[in-house]
Every structure is written in C-alpha cells, then in structure tokens.
C-alpha cells in the first residue's frame, strides 16, 4: 500500500519515487480495514497528499470495491530529501 503513496506528495514537484537525486523514507504508515473484501477482485486506490512541506510529505489513500464501498484507508508520512549530486552510472 505504500509503494506509490509517497509519490502523491512528490509528483507535483516533478520527483518520482525512483529519482536518484532524492532519498525517501517512510516515517510512519497505518492501514484501517473497514469491511471484508477480496484482494483478487477490482479495487480503486485513490491517493491524495494534503500536505508536503519541510522535507516531509503526508499522504492518504482509500481503496474502494467495484460497487463503491470503502474497504481500506491508508495514511503515511515520509521524509523526502535531496542527496546532492546524483550518482553516476557506470
């Protein structure tokens, strides 16, 4: 649930999770399961970032079933810092 969640805070700044110029680390992560669901069926994962400031990003996600039931809520705060000069390939 957290592989792409921090991207929600960084993409508006043109930073992807695999951008080697930055270091990202999860500071905390929580999940709340609201009702039973099948993980092998279609799910919509809606993500948002209400705050990104001071090298920290706060993100939230909600998973919905095909018929619109909210089944999982997720929250994560992460640290996002520049590394300085990007490592060179080769």
mmCIF file of N, CA and C in Angstrom:
data_model
loop_
_atom_site.group_PDB
_atom_site.id
_atom_site.type_symbol
_atom_site.label_atom_id
_atom_site.label_comp_id
_atom_site.label_asym_id
_atom_site.label_seq_id
_atom_site.Cartn_x
_atom_site.Cartn_y
_atom_site.Cartn_z
ATOM 1 N N UNK A 1 0.807 -1.204 0.000
ATOM 2 C CA UNK A 1 0.000 0.000 0.000
ATOM 3 C C UNK A 1 0.849 1.266 0.000
ATOM 4 N N UNK A 2 2.151 1.155 0.324
ATOM 5 C CA UNK A 2 2.947 2.382 0.374
ATOM 6 C C UNK A 2 3.921 2.550 -0.784
ATOM 7 N N UNK A 3 3.957 1.630 -1.725
ATOM 8 C CA UNK A 3 4.903 1.717 -2.841
ATOM 9 C C UNK A 3 4.729 3.016 -3.624
ATOM 10 N N UNK A 4 3.500 3.408 -3.887
ATOM 11 C CA UNK A 4 3.244 4.611 -4.681
ATOM 12 C C UNK A 4 2.681 5.757 -3.857
ATOM 13 N N UNK A 5 2.433 5.543 -2.586
ATOM 14 C CA UNK A 5 1.741 6.555 -1.792
ATOM 15 C C UNK A 5 2.564 7.830 -1.634
ATOM 16 N N UNK A 6 3.865 7.735 -1.367
ATOM 17 C CA UNK A 6 4.685 8.944 -1.246
ATOM 18 C C UNK A 6 4.805 9.694 -2.565
ATOM 19 N N UNK A 7 4.665 8.994 -3.691
ATOM 20 C CA UNK A 7 4.653 9.666 -4.995
ATOM 21 C C UNK A 7 3.597 10.761 -5.045
ATOM 22 N N UNK A 8 2.508 10.577 -4.330
ATOM 23 C CA UNK A 8 1.431 11.555 -4.329
ATOM 24 C C UNK A 8 1.923 12.902 -3.811
ATOM 25 N N UNK A 9 2.877 12.889 -2.891
ATOM 26 C CA UNK A 9 3.437 14.134 -2.354
ATOM 27 C C UNK A 9 4.534 14.706 -3.239
ATOM 28 N N UNK A 10 5.237 13.856 -4.000
ATOM 29 C CA UNK A 10 6.401 14.327 -4.758
ATOM 30 C C UNK A 10 6.120 14.629 -6.227
ATOM 31 N N UNK A 11 5.165 13.973 -6.837
ATOM 32 C CA UNK A 11 4.919 14.173 -8.268
ATOM 33 C C UNK A 11 4.573 15.612 -8.644
ATOM 34 N N UNK A 12 3.831 16.372 -7.831
ATOM 35 C CA UNK A 12 3.608 17.778 -8.192
ATOM 36 C C UNK A 12 4.905 18.592 -8.275
ATOM 37 N N UNK A 13 5.983 18.078 -7.677
ATOM 38 C CA UNK A 13 7.285 18.740 -7.706
ATOM 39 C C UNK A 13 8.224 18.071 -8.717
ATOM 40 N N UNK A 14 7.664 17.248 -9.601
ATOM 41 C CA UNK A 14 8.414 16.530 -10.646
ATOM 42 C C UNK A 14 9.471 15.600 -10.058
ATOM 43 N N UNK A 15 9.128 14.930 -8.954
ATOM 44 C CA UNK A 15 10.028 13.967 -8.317
ATOM 45 C C UNK A 15 9.304 12.624 -8.242
ATOM 46 N N UNK A 16 9.876 11.588 -8.842
ATOM 47 C CA UNK A 16 9.304 10.237 -8.781
ATOM 48 C C UNK A 16 10.015 9.439 -7.689
ATOM 49 N N UNK A 17 9.381 8.358 -7.225
ATOM 50 C CA UNK A 17 9.955 7.553 -6.138
ATOM 51 C C UNK A 17 11.326 6.993 -6.497
ATOM 52 N N UNK A 18 11.614 6.802 -7.784
ATOM 53 C CA UNK A 18 12.900 6.225 -8.191
ATOM 54 C C UNK A 18 13.887 7.291 -8.673
ATOM 55 N N UNK A 19 13.633 8.559 -8.390
ATOM 56 C CA UNK A 19 14.536 9.650 -8.756
ATOM 57 C C UNK A 19 15.779 9.556 -7.867
ATOM 58 N N UNK A 20 16.916 9.283 -8.471
ATOM 59 C CA UNK A 20 18.144 9.026 -7.713
ATOM 60 C C UNK A 20 18.744 10.287 -7.093
ATOM 61 N N UNK A 21 18.151 11.443 -7.376
ATOM 62 C CA UNK A 21 18.625 12.685 -6.757
ATOM 63 C C UNK A 21 18.038 12.897 -5.364
ATOM 64 N N UNK A 22 17.072 12.047 -4.992
ATOM 65 C CA UNK A 22 16.374 12.223 -3.722
ATOM 66 C C UNK A 22 16.352 10.925 -2.926
ATOM 67 N N UNK A 23 16.308 11.080 -1.609
ATOM 68 C CA UNK A 23 16.153 9.954 -0.703
ATOM 69 C C UNK A 23 14.770 10.075 -0.077
ATOM 70 N N UNK A 24 14.020 8.978 -0.095
ATOM 71 C CA UNK A 24 12.705 8.962 0.532
ATOM 72 C C UNK A 24 12.657 7.830 1.547
ATOM 73 N N UNK A 25 12.068 8.109 2.694
ATOM 74 C CA UNK A 25 11.924 7.093 3.735
ATOM 75 C C UNK A 25 10.570 7.264 4.406
ATOM 76 N N UNK A 26 9.932 6.160 4.677
ATOM 77 C CA UNK A 26 8.655 6.186 5.377
ATOM 78 C C UNK A 26 8.900 6.437 6.862
ATOM 79 N N UNK A 27 8.230 7.443 7.416
ATOM 80 C CA UNK A 27 8.333 7.724 8.849
ATOM 81 C C UNK A 27 7.263 6.976 9.629
ATOM 82 N N UNK A 28 6.093 6.857 9.058
ATOM 83 C CA UNK A 28 5.029 6.040 9.650
ATOM 84 C C UNK A 28 4.019 5.672 8.577
ATOM 85 N N UNK A 29 3.309 4.604 8.855
ATOM 86 C CA UNK A 29 2.357 4.073 7.879
ATOM 87 C C UNK A 29 1.278 3.326 8.658
ATOM 88 N N UNK A 30 0.031 3.598 8.333
ATOM 89 C CA UNK A 30 -1.073 2.920 9.021
ATOM 90 C C UNK A 30 -2.144 2.526 8.015
ATOM 91 N N UNK A 31 -2.818 1.416 8.298
ATOM 92 C CA UNK A 31 -3.931 0.939 7.461
ATOM 93 C C UNK A 31 -5.110 0.592 8.356
ATOM 94 N N UNK A 32 -6.293 0.945 7.895
ATOM 95 C CA UNK A 32 -7.528 0.605 8.592
ATOM 96 C C UNK A 32 -8.406 -0.188 7.640
ATOM 97 N N UNK A 33 -8.801 -1.377 8.054
ATOM 98 C CA UNK A 33 -9.661 -2.248 7.253
ATOM 99 C C UNK A 33 -11.092 -2.085 7.756
ATOM 100 N N UNK A 34 -11.958 -1.548 6.896
ATOM 101 C CA UNK A 34 -13.314 -1.193 7.309
ATOM 102 C C UNK A 34 -14.329 -2.318 7.135
ATOM 103 N N UNK A 35 -14.114 -3.179 6.162
ATOM 104 C CA UNK A 35 -15.046 -4.286 5.922
ATOM 105 C C UNK A 35 -14.337 -5.350 5.097
ATOM 106 N N UNK A 36 -14.854 -6.568 5.069
ATOM 107 C CA UNK A 36 -14.221 -7.630 4.270
ATOM 108 C C UNK A 36 -14.269 -7.294 2.774
ATOM 109 N N UNK A 37 -13.247 -7.750 2.048
ATOM 110 C CA UNK A 37 -13.199 -7.583 0.591
ATOM 111 C C UNK A 37 -12.287 -8.654 0.020
ATOM 112 N N UNK A 38 -12.344 -8.814 -1.282
ATOM 113 C CA UNK A 38 -11.489 -9.785 -1.977
ATOM 114 C C UNK A 38 -10.372 -9.028 -2.685
ATOM 115 N N UNK A 39 -9.132 -9.350 -2.338
ATOM 116 C CA UNK A 39 -7.983 -8.687 -2.945
ATOM 117 C C UNK A 39 -7.757 -9.122 -4.387
ATOM 118 N N UNK A 40 -8.397 -10.224 -4.813
ATOM 119 C CA UNK A 40 -8.235 -10.689 -6.193
ATOM 120 C C UNK A 40 -9.313 -10.117 -7.118
ATOM 121 N N UNK A 41 -10.108 -9.180 -6.629
ATOM 122 C CA UNK A 41 -11.102 -8.505 -7.461
ATOM 123 C C UNK A 41 -10.677 -7.050 -7.667
ATOM 124 N N UNK A 42 -11.355 -6.358 -8.581
ATOM 125 C CA UNK A 42 -11.046 -4.984 -8.941
ATOM 126 C C UNK A 42 -11.151 -4.074 -7.724
ATOM 127 N N UNK A 43 -10.132 -3.216 -7.533
ATOM 128 C CA UNK A 43 -10.142 -2.211 -6.464
ATOM 129 C C UNK A 43 -9.638 -0.889 -7.036
ATOM 130 N N UNK A 44 -10.239 0.199 -6.616
ATOM 131 C CA UNK A 44 -9.759 1.533 -6.964
ATOM 132 C C UNK A 44 -8.953 2.057 -5.784
ATOM 133 N N UNK A 45 -7.718 2.486 -6.043
ATOM 134 C CA UNK A 45 -6.864 3.047 -4.992
ATOM 135 C C UNK A 45 -6.728 4.544 -5.246
ATOM 136 N N UNK A 46 -7.503 5.355 -4.553
ATOM 137 C CA UNK A 46 -7.466 6.813 -4.684
ATOM 138 C C UNK A 46 -6.470 7.360 -3.666
ATOM 139 N N UNK A 47 -5.553 8.219 -4.137
ATOM 140 C CA UNK A 47 -4.499 8.739 -3.274
ATOM 141 C C UNK A 47 -4.489 10.265 -3.311
ATOM 142 N N UNK A 48 -4.136 10.889 -2.186
ATOM 143 C CA UNK A 48 -4.026 12.344 -2.125
ATOM 144 C C UNK A 48 -2.936 12.730 -1.133
ATOM 145 N N UNK A 49 -2.432 13.948 -1.291
ATOM 146 C CA UNK A 49 -1.426 14.478 -0.376
ATOM 147 C C UNK A 49 -1.883 15.846 0.117
ATOM 148 N N UNK A 50 -2.484 15.899 1.302
ATOM 149 C CA UNK A 50 -2.958 17.180 1.811
ATOM 150 C C UNK A 50 -1.837 18.120 2.269
ATOM 151 N N UNK A 51 -0.616 17.586 2.480
ATOM 152 C CA UNK A 51 0.478 18.442 2.937
ATOM 153 C C UNK A 51 1.823 17.894 2.491
ATOM 154 N N UNK A 52 2.673 18.780 1.962
ATOM 155 C CA UNK A 52 4.062 18.465 1.641
ATOM 156 C C UNK A 52 4.870 19.727 1.924
ATOM 157 N N UNK A 53 5.673 19.686 2.995
ATOM 158 C CA UNK A 53 6.422 20.881 3.396
ATOM 159 C C UNK A 53 7.577 20.476 4.312
ATOM 160 N N UNK A 54 8.682 21.200 4.202
ATOM 161 C CA UNK A 54 9.799 20.984 5.116
ATOM 162 C C UNK A 54 10.388 19.594 5.052
ATOM 163 N N UNK A 55 10.543 19.047 3.854
ATOM 164 C CA UNK A 55 11.124 17.719 3.624
ATOM 165 C C UNK A 55 10.231 16.577 4.098
ATOM 166 N N UNK A 56 8.958 16.872 4.378
ATOM 167 C CA UNK A 56 8.017 15.827 4.786
ATOM 168 C C UNK A 56 6.787 15.865 3.892
ATOM 169 N N UNK A 57 6.283 14.693 3.601
ATOM 170 C CA UNK A 57 5.038 14.589 2.853
ATOM 171 C C UNK A 57 4.050 13.729 3.610
ATOM 172 N N UNK A 58 2.820 14.203 3.710
ATOM 173 C CA UNK A 58 1.749 13.420 4.331
ATOM 174 C C UNK A 58 0.790 12.997 3.232
ATOM 175 N N UNK A 59 0.492 11.705 3.182
ATOM 176 C CA UNK A 59 -0.361 11.171 2.126
ATOM 177 C C UNK A 59 -1.440 10.278 2.715
ATOM 178 N N UNK A 60 -2.540 10.182 1.973
ATOM 179 C CA UNK A 60 -3.647 9.313 2.375
ATOM 180 C C UNK A 60 -4.132 8.552 1.148
ATOM 181 N N UNK A 61 -4.648 7.365 1.392
ATOM 182 C CA UNK A 61 -5.215 6.567 0.321
ATOM 183 C C UNK A 61 -6.492 5.893 0.781
ATOM 184 N N UNK A 62 -7.358 5.618 -0.180
ATOM 185 C CA UNK A 62 -8.619 4.924 0.100
ATOM 186 C C UNK A 62 -8.828 3.875 -0.981
ATOM 187 N N UNK A 63 -9.143 2.652 -0.574
ATOM 188 C CA UNK A 63 -9.433 1.583 -1.518
ATOM 189 C C UNK A 63 -10.932 1.321 -1.536
ATOM 190 N N UNK A 64 -11.473 1.294 -2.748
ATOM 191 C CA UNK A 64 -12.900 1.089 -2.957
ATOM 192 C C UNK A 64 -13.126 -0.160 -3.802
ATOM 193 N N UNK A 65 -14.212 -0.877 -3.529
ATOM 194 C CA UNK A 65 -14.602 -2.009 -4.366
ATOM 195 C C UNK A 65 -15.282 -1.494 -5.630
ATOM 196 N N UNK A 66 -15.550 -2.403 -6.548
ATOM 197 C CA UNK A 66 -16.211 -2.057 -7.806
ATOM 198 C C UNK A 66 -17.552 -1.356 -7.570
ATOM 199 N N UNK A 67 -18.259 -1.726 -6.518
ATOM 200 C CA UNK A 67 -19.567 -1.110 -6.268
ATOM 201 C C UNK A 67 -19.478 0.115 -5.357
ATOM 202 N N UNK A 68 -18.260 0.633 -5.110
ATOM 203 C CA UNK A 68 -18.089 1.896 -4.406
ATOM 204 C C UNK A 68 -17.945 1.825 -2.903
ATOM 205 N N UNK A 69 -17.868 0.632 -2.336
ATOM 206 C CA UNK A 69 -17.694 0.509 -0.887
ATOM 207 C C UNK A 69 -16.252 0.819 -0.494
ATOM 208 N N UNK A 70 -16.083 1.675 0.508
ATOM 209 C CA UNK A 70 -14.758 1.942 1.062
ATOM 210 C C UNK A 70 -14.361 0.755 1.931
ATOM 211 N N UNK A 71 -13.240 0.108 1.587
ATOM 212 C CA UNK A 71 -12.828 -1.085 2.329
ATOM 213 C C UNK A 71 -11.542 -0.885 3.129
ATOM 214 N N UNK A 72 -10.674 0.020 2.692
ATOM 215 C CA UNK A 72 -9.408 0.263 3.386
ATOM 216 C C UNK A 72 -9.072 1.754 3.318
ATOM 217 N N UNK A 73 -8.564 2.295 4.422
ATOM 218 C CA UNK A 73 -7.995 3.644 4.443
ATOM 219 C C UNK A 73 -6.531 3.525 4.849
ATOM 220 N N UNK A 74 -5.689 4.368 4.259
ATOM 221 C CA UNK A 74 -4.247 4.312 4.483
ATOM 222 C C UNK A 74 -3.746 5.731 4.758
ATOM 223 N N UNK A 75 -2.768 5.870 5.645
ATOM 224 C CA UNK A 75 -2.095 7.152 5.874
ATOM 225 C C UNK A 75 -0.599 6.895 6.001
ATOM 226 N N UNK A 76 0.199 7.805 5.453
ATOM 227 C CA UNK A 76 1.648 7.659 5.521
ATOM 228 C C UNK A 76 2.291 9.042 5.576
ATOM 229 N N UNK A 77 3.335 9.165 6.396
ATOM 230 C CA UNK A 77 4.177 10.351 6.373
ATOM 231 C C UNK A 77 5.572 9.908 5.978
ATOM 232 N N UNK A 78 6.199 10.675 5.098
ATOM 233 C CA UNK A 78 7.517 10.303 4.631
ATOM 234 C C UNK A 78 8.478 11.467 4.629
ATOM 235 N N UNK A 79 9.757 11.144 4.703
ATOM 236 C CA UNK A 79 10.839 12.114 4.623
ATOM 237 C C UNK A 79 11.350 12.123 3.192
ATOM 238 N N UNK A 80 11.519 13.298 2.611
ATOM 239 C CA UNK A 80 11.967 13.436 1.223
ATOM 240 C C UNK A 80 13.082 14.476 1.217
ATOM 241 N N UNK A 81 14.310 14.034 0.917
ATOM 242 C CA UNK A 81 15.453 14.950 0.953
ATOM 243 C C UNK A 81 16.322 14.787 -0.286
ATOM 244 N N UNK A 82 16.884 15.899 -0.780
ATOM 245 C CA UNK A 82 17.832 15.791 -1.900
ATOM 246 C C UNK A 82 19.144 15.174 -1.417
ATOM 247 N N UNK A 83 19.771 14.400 -2.292
ATOM 248 C CA UNK A 83 21.037 13.746 -1.953
ATOM 249 C C UNK A 83 22.252 14.594 -2.316
ATOM 250 N N UNK A 84 22.065 15.664 -3.029
ATOM 251 C CA UNK A 84 23.200 16.426 -3.543
ATOM 252 C C UNK A 84 23.412 16.011 -4.985
ATOM 253 N N UNK A 85 24.631 15.706 -5.358
ATOM 254 C CA UNK A 85 24.919 15.291 -6.727
ATOM 255 C C UNK A 85 24.439 13.861 -6.945
ATOM 256 N N UNK A 86 23.739 13.638 -8.059
ATOM 257 C CA UNK A 86 23.215 12.307 -8.377
ATOM 258 C C UNK A 86 24.364 11.346 -8.662
ATOM 259 N N UNK A 87 24.238 10.089 -8.209
ATOM 260 C CA UNK A 87 25.266 9.090 -8.527
ATOM 261 C C UNK A 87 25.357 8.877 -10.033
ATOM 262 N N UNK A 88 26.554 8.641 -10.508
ATOM 263 C CA UNK A 88 26.760 8.426 -11.944
ATOM 264 C C UNK A 88 26.710 6.944 -12.262
ATOM 265 N N UNK A 89 26.103 6.627 -13.396
ATOM 266 C CA UNK A 89 26.060 5.232 -13.850
ATOM 267 C C UNK A 89 27.421 4.854 -14.414
ATOM 268 N N UNK A 90 27.790 3.563 -14.249
ATOM 269 C CA UNK A 90 28.985 3.058 -14.895
ATOM 270 C C UNK A 90 30.108 2.979 -13.989
#
